[in-house]
Amino acid sequence: MATSSNSLSEEQVTCSICLNVFTDPVTTPCGHNFCMTCIRRHRNSSPHSQCPLCGEKFDSSKFKINTTVKEISEHFKGKRTQVTCDSCSKRKRKALKSCLHCETSFCEVHLEPHKTAEKLKKHKLIDPVENLEDYVCKKHKRPLELFCRDDQTYVCYFCTETDHKSHNTVPMDEESEILQATVKIKMQMMIQDREQKIAEIKDSLRLIKETKERETQENFKFFNQLIEGSHAELLESMEEREKAAERQAEELITELEQEVSELKTKYAKLDQLSNPTYHPYQLQIPSYLSSRKHQTDVGFHTHIYLEPLRLTLSQLQEGLDEKIKEIVSKELNSIRRYSVDVTLDPDTAHPELLLSDDGKQVWNGGKTQNVPNSPFRFDWCSCVLGKEGFSGGRFYYEVQVSGKTEWDLGMATESINRKGDVELGPENGSWTIWLRNGNTYDANEIPPVRLSLKEKPQKVGVFVDYEQGVVSFYDVEAKYHIYSFTGQSFSQRLYPYFSPGENERGKNLAPLIITAVSNTEQ
């Protein structure tokens, strides 16, 4: 804490009520710091619990010491503390040395006898300290000048003749040199370790930057090719259809114009009908004119453009699906390095559940087993937890779910309800997805979120980033992201959560199987 406080001023660790360096500092919800005693006194003297600086109200019953501010404050107090001479009667001078035999600190004037008197010259003098009793043997009242390596403690010479007789003792200075050398070695190793970590972090940042630039270029190229190619195909298809429509229209117009010409010719001859030599049948319109094999309404307007657009969008969708599959595949290969060895905990398993000897498989046998009724066991829902809990970092595991009509899978907190019905959801300490009725998938939010999956997963991967508050599910074989719970805040250990579902008269007998995670690209 000394290092961090060097950049601070004493005013920053001073209570605004008593104007002294903090004693047992507490932080109010608004972010201001006060001595515990000062803020309590202020609270008791005020009808309302509010901050003396900004006036914001707070819960007066929740005062907790801010350990960081306390350490910094104590450092400043230590800097101001000065060991004074115990022999000065009036104005206390600064101590120059402390005597372990006299158990007294002396200023330069009162230290003079220890420099001239022969008996006092033999006394052990050290740099001035306040807690002199810590440097003196409590049993013999003699300076602690030796170190017992057998008991790893400091002793006086009298101790070597009693409790520490025949023990391996060495002078304190010698042990101090050895200890100092050991500490130096350890510190050097710590420095090297941290320098290596710094280099690794810098290398990781470099790789992240290079990967980002490469992926950006590849993605830009992909979308350009996908969109430009599809756009070109769409224009070409629409142009071809437009030309075909134009040809069809031209043919129809030519045919109709010919018919118009014929009709005009016939029309001109109608005046001859007054001639009595014409028989009535000659008034009939020719069949090739009255029975049209075509329609004058051209019925090929919008669809000549909508159909190629639909086909193009379908091709775009196929291209995007392939790209998504490629990205998820890379994502899975990346998170597989966080794979953990998950084993089922028989002490948590519902009485109807059967576990394999290696703790990697679970299924519902349909009959209640004779098992101890521990407080950790689920007694209503057919669930079981993993043995291993996680309270930080990232972790990943995979479960085979094929051949089942019902299952639950995900993560749960240590405090999840194990007695009676288990209502799944983040607010109740669980982050899961499930299958029901053989084809209905839900993410168990509150309320549940229906999942539309392109394929029926055969193996599901579960990934957790504890610090980022994310629980994600993947279709491992189809390379498809199923669902993610995001923006969560974890405060407890998380355990893998499994439910093989009900037995359903043997129709759902297939087990959930925790499988080994392959770290190679599939």
XYZ file of C-alpha atoms in Angstrom, residues 10-503:
494
model
C -2.886 13.418 3.086
C -5.987 15.519 2.395
C -7.371 12.656 0.309
C -7.337 10.324 3.327
C -8.701 12.905 5.768
C -12.198 12.644 7.251
C -14.252 15.751 6.407
C -15.978 15.561 9.815
C -13.060 15.273 12.279
C -10.418 16.582 9.827
C -8.000 13.799 10.849
C -6.611 10.881 8.861
C -9.308 8.181 8.633
C -9.794 5.730 11.481
C -11.773 2.643 10.367
C -12.991 4.426 7.198
C -16.377 3.475 5.727
C -17.721 4.368 2.283
C -21.303 5.581 1.816
C -23.320 4.544 -1.277
C -22.627 7.975 -2.808
C -18.871 7.225 -2.711
C -17.707 9.500 0.138
C -15.486 8.245 2.990
C -15.746 8.981 6.717
C -14.444 7.562 9.982
C -16.821 4.927 11.305
C -17.272 6.816 14.598
C -17.750 10.164 12.861
C -20.459 9.020 10.446
C -22.290 7.166 13.217
C -22.202 10.280 15.413
C -23.502 12.336 12.485
C -26.244 9.802 11.819
C -27.360 9.753 15.466
C -27.514 13.553 15.621
C -29.516 13.912 12.405
C -33.210 13.041 11.897
C -32.371 11.745 8.404
C -29.612 9.359 7.305
C -27.818 11.330 4.626
C -24.273 12.114 3.478
C -22.769 15.198 5.210
C -21.091 16.212 1.930
C -23.705 15.726 -0.803
C -26.896 15.114 1.178
C -27.742 11.806 -0.534
C -29.772 9.481 1.684
C -28.366 6.074 2.601
C -29.157 2.979 4.657
C -27.625 3.796 8.014
C -27.466 0.152 9.087
C -24.956 -0.876 6.407
C -21.567 0.545 7.352
C -18.628 -1.608 6.250
C -14.967 -0.691 6.615
C -13.223 0.102 3.329
C -10.060 -1.986 3.771
C -8.207 -0.320 0.890
C -8.736 3.202 2.243
C -7.880 1.934 5.724
C -4.510 0.561 4.588
C -3.660 3.815 2.812
C -4.703 5.839 5.881
C -2.599 3.694 8.202
C 0.356 4.214 5.892
C -0.007 7.994 6.210
C -0.299 7.661 9.996
C 2.878 5.581 9.970
C 4.701 8.279 8.005
C 3.711 10.883 10.609
C 4.654 8.655 13.588
C 8.059 9.450 15.071
C 9.794 7.477 17.823
C 10.736 9.861 20.650
C 13.220 9.620 23.471
C 11.863 7.921 26.602
C 14.326 9.788 28.863
C 13.369 13.317 27.874
C 11.208 14.777 30.638
C 9.782 17.868 28.952
C 10.209 18.406 25.226
C 10.531 14.965 23.646
C 13.420 14.747 21.212
C 13.623 12.360 18.302
C 15.091 8.977 19.282
C 18.407 8.032 17.690
C 18.616 4.428 18.909
C 16.569 1.878 20.863
C 18.290 -0.378 23.433
C 17.048 -3.942 23.660
C 18.569 -4.455 27.106
C 17.105 -1.294 28.579
C 13.921 -1.615 26.456
C 14.176 2.144 26.013
C 14.638 4.557 23.133
C 17.225 7.369 23.482
C 17.879 10.678 21.767
C 21.450 11.677 20.930
C 21.978 13.338 24.351
C 20.625 10.479 26.470
C 22.377 7.883 24.335
C 25.797 9.215 25.390
C 26.176 6.835 28.425
C 25.820 3.853 26.061
C 28.857 5.174 24.201
C 31.070 5.803 27.251
C 30.084 3.371 30.061
C 31.791 -0.005 29.612
C 28.757 -2.068 30.741
C 26.352 -0.082 28.576
C 28.612 -0.452 25.550
C 27.698 -4.162 25.531
C 23.987 -3.407 25.180
C 22.300 -4.221 21.870
C 21.348 -1.024 20.043
C 19.057 -0.941 17.011
C 17.376 1.732 14.925
C 14.510 3.299 16.909
C 11.269 1.294 16.958
C 8.023 1.721 18.868
C 7.313 -1.919 19.610
C 10.505 -2.769 21.477
C 8.821 -5.650 23.284
C 8.707 -7.554 19.998
C 12.529 -7.615 19.954
C 12.896 -8.932 23.518
C 12.387 -12.496 24.789
C 9.186 -12.489 26.793
C 10.445 -15.298 29.035
C 13.991 -14.131 29.855
C 13.714 -10.408 29.102
C 16.831 -10.567 26.979
C 17.362 -9.408 23.369
C 16.309 -11.826 20.639
C 19.721 -12.237 19.031
C 19.478 -15.809 17.725
C 17.247 -17.707 15.303
C 16.168 -21.311 15.963
C 15.965 -23.082 12.616
C 14.258 -26.122 14.181
C 11.326 -24.106 15.498
C 11.596 -21.233 13.009
C 11.529 -18.577 15.735
C 13.785 -15.922 17.279
C 15.300 -16.709 20.705
C 17.689 -15.195 23.249
C 20.922 -16.795 24.540
C 19.187 -18.080 27.679
C 16.683 -19.960 25.476
C 19.548 -22.030 24.033
C 20.229 -23.382 27.502
C 16.607 -24.352 28.213
C 13.772 -24.888 25.705
C 16.017 -24.719 22.642
C 18.985 -26.662 23.987
C 20.664 -28.754 21.263
C 18.562 -26.956 18.621
C 20.143 -25.569 15.486
C 20.470 -21.886 16.336
C 22.391 -19.197 14.463
C 22.992 -15.479 15.057
C 20.154 -13.294 13.907
C 22.441 -11.374 11.558
C 23.518 -14.593 9.848
C 19.935 -15.768 9.444
C 18.971 -12.312 8.271
C 21.607 -12.486 5.525
C 20.350 -15.897 4.451
C 16.750 -14.738 4.598
C 17.617 -11.597 2.671
C 19.362 -13.656 0.004
C 16.362 -16.016 -0.189
C 13.961 -13.116 -0.452
C 16.098 -11.579 -3.197
C 16.032 -14.840 -5.149
C 12.274 -15.137 -4.751
C 11.750 -11.520 -5.718
C 13.963 -11.976 -8.757
C 11.903 -15.017 -9.747
C 8.711 -13.003 -9.231
C 10.131 -10.205 -11.382
C 11.048 -12.675 -14.129
C 7.622 -14.313 -13.876
C 5.843 -10.988 -14.195
C 8.086 -9.838 -17.015
C 7.250 -13.078 -18.809
C 3.547 -12.464 -18.191
C 3.912 -8.937 -19.573
C 5.609 -10.330 -22.681
C 2.852 -12.946 -23.064
C 0.130 -10.308 -22.698
C 1.834 -8.068 -25.249
C 2.180 -11.038 -27.590
C -1.503 -11.854 -27.099
C -2.445 -8.252 -27.875
C -0.322 -8.395 -31.009
C -2.005 -11.636 -32.090
C -5.434 -10.151 -31.334
C -4.631 -7.120 -33.473
C -3.281 -9.253 -36.323
C -6.281 -11.597 -36.119
C -8.686 -8.657 -36.086
C -7.051 -7.120 -39.156
C -6.985 -10.449 -40.994
C -10.580 -11.272 -40.112
C -11.687 -7.763 -41.097
C -10.084 -8.112 -44.520
C -11.461 -11.624 -45.012
C -14.952 -10.598 -43.918
C -14.883 -7.490 -46.115
C -13.789 -9.617 -49.045
C -16.450 -12.219 -48.277
C -19.317 -9.728 -48.117
C -18.114 -7.914 -51.211
C -17.911 -11.146 -53.171
C -21.200 -12.393 -51.787
C -23.164 -9.195 -52.358
C -21.517 -8.070 -55.585
C -21.704 -11.564 -57.069
C -25.327 -11.997 -56.076
C -26.173 -8.505 -57.271
C -24.581 -9.209 -60.661
C -26.458 -12.500 -60.957
C -29.686 -10.761 -59.973
C -29.234 -8.032 -62.619
C -28.336 -10.602 -65.273
C -31.363 -12.727 -64.441
C -33.684 -9.713 -64.436
C -32.264 -8.504 -67.758
C -32.750 -11.944 -69.332
C -36.324 -12.070 -68.086
C -36.945 -8.536 -69.308
C -35.604 -9.440 -72.790
C -37.749 -12.591 -72.843
C -40.782 -10.524 -71.880
C -39.954 -8.001 -74.596
C -39.691 -10.775 -77.225
C -42.979 -12.272 -76.078
C -44.632 -8.859 -76.178
C -43.243 -8.088 -79.654
C -44.498 -11.419 -81.009
C -47.913 -10.834 -79.494
C -48.063 -7.259 -80.810
C -47.123 -8.453 -84.329
C -49.802 -11.134 -84.229
C -52.407 -8.724 -82.925
C -51.546 -6.089 -85.514
C -51.985 -8.714 -88.248
C -55.369 -9.631 -86.847
C -56.339 -5.951 -86.659
C -55.450 -5.599 -90.338
C -57.559 -8.613 -91.249
C -60.458 -7.322 -89.163
C -60.323 -3.942 -90.902
C -60.418 -5.687 -94.261
C -63.474 -7.705 -93.223
C -65.040 -4.595 -91.763
C -64.725 -2.794 -95.093
C -66.558 -5.602 -96.804
C -69.592 -5.403 -94.505
C -71.251 -2.953 -96.913
C -71.637 -5.839 -99.346
C -74.040 -7.583 -96.938
C -76.934 -5.713 -98.550
C -76.416 -7.848 -101.640
C -79.160 -10.533 -101.502
C -76.863 -13.060 -103.094
C -74.887 -13.336 -99.721
C -75.865 -16.305 -97.662
C -76.218 -15.744 -93.833
C -73.359 -18.089 -93.040
C -71.066 -15.604 -94.755
C -71.768 -13.188 -91.834
C -70.063 -15.488 -89.372
C -66.682 -14.305 -87.940
C -63.862 -16.719 -88.771
C -63.114 -19.120 -85.951
C -59.433 -18.165 -85.810
C -60.592 -14.624 -84.938
C -63.397 -15.383 -82.483
C -61.588 -18.083 -80.484
C -58.443 -16.397 -79.163
C -55.587 -18.696 -78.113
C -53.913 -15.718 -76.430
C -55.012 -12.872 -74.159
C -54.377 -9.219 -74.804
C -53.757 -8.713 -71.014
C -50.009 -9.240 -70.588
C -49.817 -11.125 -67.236
C -46.063 -11.051 -66.539
C -45.567 -7.786 -64.637
C -43.997 -7.952 -61.141
C -43.140 -11.639 -60.843
C -40.429 -11.421 -63.491
C -38.443 -9.359 -60.957
C -39.619 -10.849 -57.655
C -38.763 -14.428 -58.540
C -35.069 -13.774 -59.323
C -34.879 -11.539 -56.239
C -36.237 -14.386 -54.132
C -33.751 -16.818 -55.660
C -30.876 -14.376 -55.095
C -31.826 -13.811 -51.460
C -31.994 -17.567 -50.984
C -28.473 -17.850 -52.348
C -27.362 -15.037 -50.030
C -28.923 -16.879 -47.103
C -27.071 -20.054 -48.056
C -23.798 -18.109 -48.263
C -24.402 -16.478 -44.894
C -25.287 -19.815 -43.334
C -22.001 -21.258 -44.569
C -20.120 -18.236 -43.209
C -21.877 -18.509 -39.841
C -20.968 -22.192 -39.712
C -17.349 -21.318 -40.455
C -17.276 -18.629 -37.749
C -18.913 -20.844 -35.115
C -16.430 -23.582 -35.998
C -13.556 -21.183 -35.283
C -15.309 -20.026 -32.117
C -15.661 -23.598 -30.885
C -12.023 -24.367 -31.647
C -11.059 -21.310 -29.614
C -13.166 -22.066 -26.531
C -12.279 -25.771 -26.482
C -9.013 -24.837 -24.771
C -11.117 -23.986 -21.702
C -12.482 -27.541 -21.505
C -12.810 -28.989 -18.003
C -13.236 -32.515 -16.722
C -16.827 -32.749 -15.487
C -17.970 -35.662 -13.330
C -21.491 -36.192 -11.991
C -22.039 -35.913 -8.232
C -24.074 -38.929 -6.989
C -24.897 -37.109 -3.732
C -27.029 -34.615 -5.693
C -28.774 -37.111 -8.039
C -32.564 -37.594 -7.840
C -33.417 -41.091 -6.505
C -34.681 -42.255 -9.931
C -31.454 -41.349 -11.717
C -28.779 -43.920 -12.509
C -25.142 -42.935 -12.932
C -22.353 -44.822 -14.676
C -19.371 -45.930 -12.602
C -17.137 -43.288 -14.163
C -19.672 -40.541 -13.410
C -19.945 -39.545 -17.073
C -23.448 -40.841 -17.912
C -26.887 -40.364 -16.367
C -30.304 -41.736 -17.261
C -33.694 -42.147 -15.614
C -34.355 -45.758 -14.625
C -38.004 -45.068 -13.805
C -37.731 -46.540 -10.291
C -36.836 -44.904 -7.002
C -33.463 -46.098 -5.696
C -32.625 -46.617 -2.027
C -30.237 -43.680 -1.501
C -29.477 -41.426 1.484
C -31.716 -38.374 1.736
C -28.980 -35.736 1.981
C -29.691 -31.970 1.905
C -27.770 -31.797 -1.379
C -30.005 -34.265 -3.249
C -32.790 -33.230 -5.637
C -35.945 -34.963 -4.381
C -38.574 -33.769 -6.889
C -37.013 -33.004 -10.268
C -34.830 -35.615 -11.975
C -31.646 -33.527 -11.839
C -27.996 -33.980 -10.931
C -25.076 -31.556 -10.607
C -21.429 -31.913 -11.485
C -18.960 -32.500 -8.655
C -16.741 -29.613 -9.668
C -17.822 -26.029 -9.025
C -16.344 -22.920 -10.623
C -16.066 -19.450 -9.126
C -14.217 -17.624 -11.879
C -12.543 -17.786 -15.285
C -13.797 -19.584 -18.391
C -14.783 -23.245 -18.762
C -16.379 -25.515 -21.355
C -17.805 -29.030 -21.560
C -19.761 -31.156 -24.075
C -22.688 -33.532 -23.605
C -24.142 -36.096 -26.012
C -27.950 -35.728 -26.075
C -28.848 -37.979 -29.039
C -31.693 -40.473 -28.858
C -33.685 -38.521 -26.275
C -37.105 -36.888 -26.293
C -36.490 -34.775 -23.180
C -33.450 -33.261 -21.433
C -32.178 -30.177 -19.548
C -28.626 -28.882 -19.688
C -26.657 -25.884 -18.414
C -25.316 -24.336 -15.212
C -26.716 -23.770 -11.718
C -25.610 -22.017 -8.553
C -24.653 -23.830 -5.396
C -27.793 -22.504 -3.678
C -30.280 -23.761 -6.298
C -33.405 -25.213 -4.720
C -33.028 -28.995 -4.419
C -36.176 -29.813 -2.502
C -39.538 -29.663 -4.233
C -40.153 -28.229 -7.682
C -37.236 -26.501 -9.391
C -38.257 -23.418 -11.372
C -35.510 -22.864 -13.901
C -34.323 -19.356 -14.742
C -31.496 -16.902 -14.011
C -33.475 -15.326 -11.162
C -33.602 -18.737 -9.508
C -29.925 -19.525 -10.000
C -29.887 -21.527 -13.259
C -28.974 -20.941 -16.902
C -30.278 -23.841 -18.977
C -31.880 -24.934 -22.237
C -34.130 -27.955 -22.631
C -35.875 -30.313 -25.070
C -39.518 -31.297 -24.616
C -41.802 -33.606 -26.619
C -38.953 -34.637 -28.894
C -38.849 -31.421 -30.948
C -39.531 -28.352 -28.781
C -36.496 -26.432 -27.560
C -36.571 -23.559 -25.056
C -34.046 -21.332 -23.325
C -35.183 -21.164 -19.725
C -35.374 -17.433 -19.260
C -38.342 -16.038 -17.350
C -40.532 -16.315 -19.401
C -38.991 -19.087 -21.584
C -37.650 -18.257 -25.055
C -38.656 -20.637 -27.859
C -35.655 -21.758 -29.946
C -35.934 -22.417 -33.667
C -33.135 -24.866 -34.439
C -32.270 -25.873 -37.995
C -31.204 -29.326 -36.864
C -31.780 -31.539 -33.850
C -28.564 -31.332 -31.810
C -26.746 -34.595 -31.154
C -24.036 -33.069 -28.969
C -24.306 -29.783 -27.053
C -21.364 -27.650 -25.895
C -21.710 -25.395 -22.843
C -19.323 -22.434 -22.410
C -19.170 -20.053 -19.430
C -17.274 -16.795 -19.033
C -17.723 -16.102 -15.321
C -16.367 -12.542 -15.270
C -18.247 -11.465 -18.418
C -21.498 -13.064 -17.180
C -22.081 -15.265 -20.243
C -23.434 -18.815 -20.587
C -23.503 -20.060 -24.207
C -24.778 -23.240 -25.869
C -23.590 -24.721 -29.176
C -24.598 -27.523 -31.517
C -21.127 -29.090 -31.660
C -21.558 -31.242 -34.774
C -23.607 -28.776 -36.857
C -21.307 -25.884 -35.809
C -24.299 -23.806 -34.791
C -24.772 -21.317 -31.936
C -27.956 -22.240 -30.072
C -28.378 -19.547 -27.393
C -26.485 -17.279 -24.952
C -27.442 -15.858 -21.578
C -25.610 -12.513 -21.436
C -25.199 -9.679 -18.951
C -25.410 -12.016 -15.960
C -23.783 -11.284 -12.582
C -22.419 -14.380 -10.858
C -21.667 -14.248 -7.128
C -21.645 -17.975 -6.253
C -19.884 -21.103 -7.447
C -21.470 -22.496 -10.603
C -22.013 -26.214 -11.179
C -22.820 -28.083 -14.419
C -26.524 -29.001 -14.373
C -28.052 -32.083 -16.019
C -31.482 -33.639 -16.306
C -32.102 -36.681 -18.537
C -35.853 -36.047 -18.165
C -38.552 -38.507 -17.217
C -38.379 -42.164 -18.159
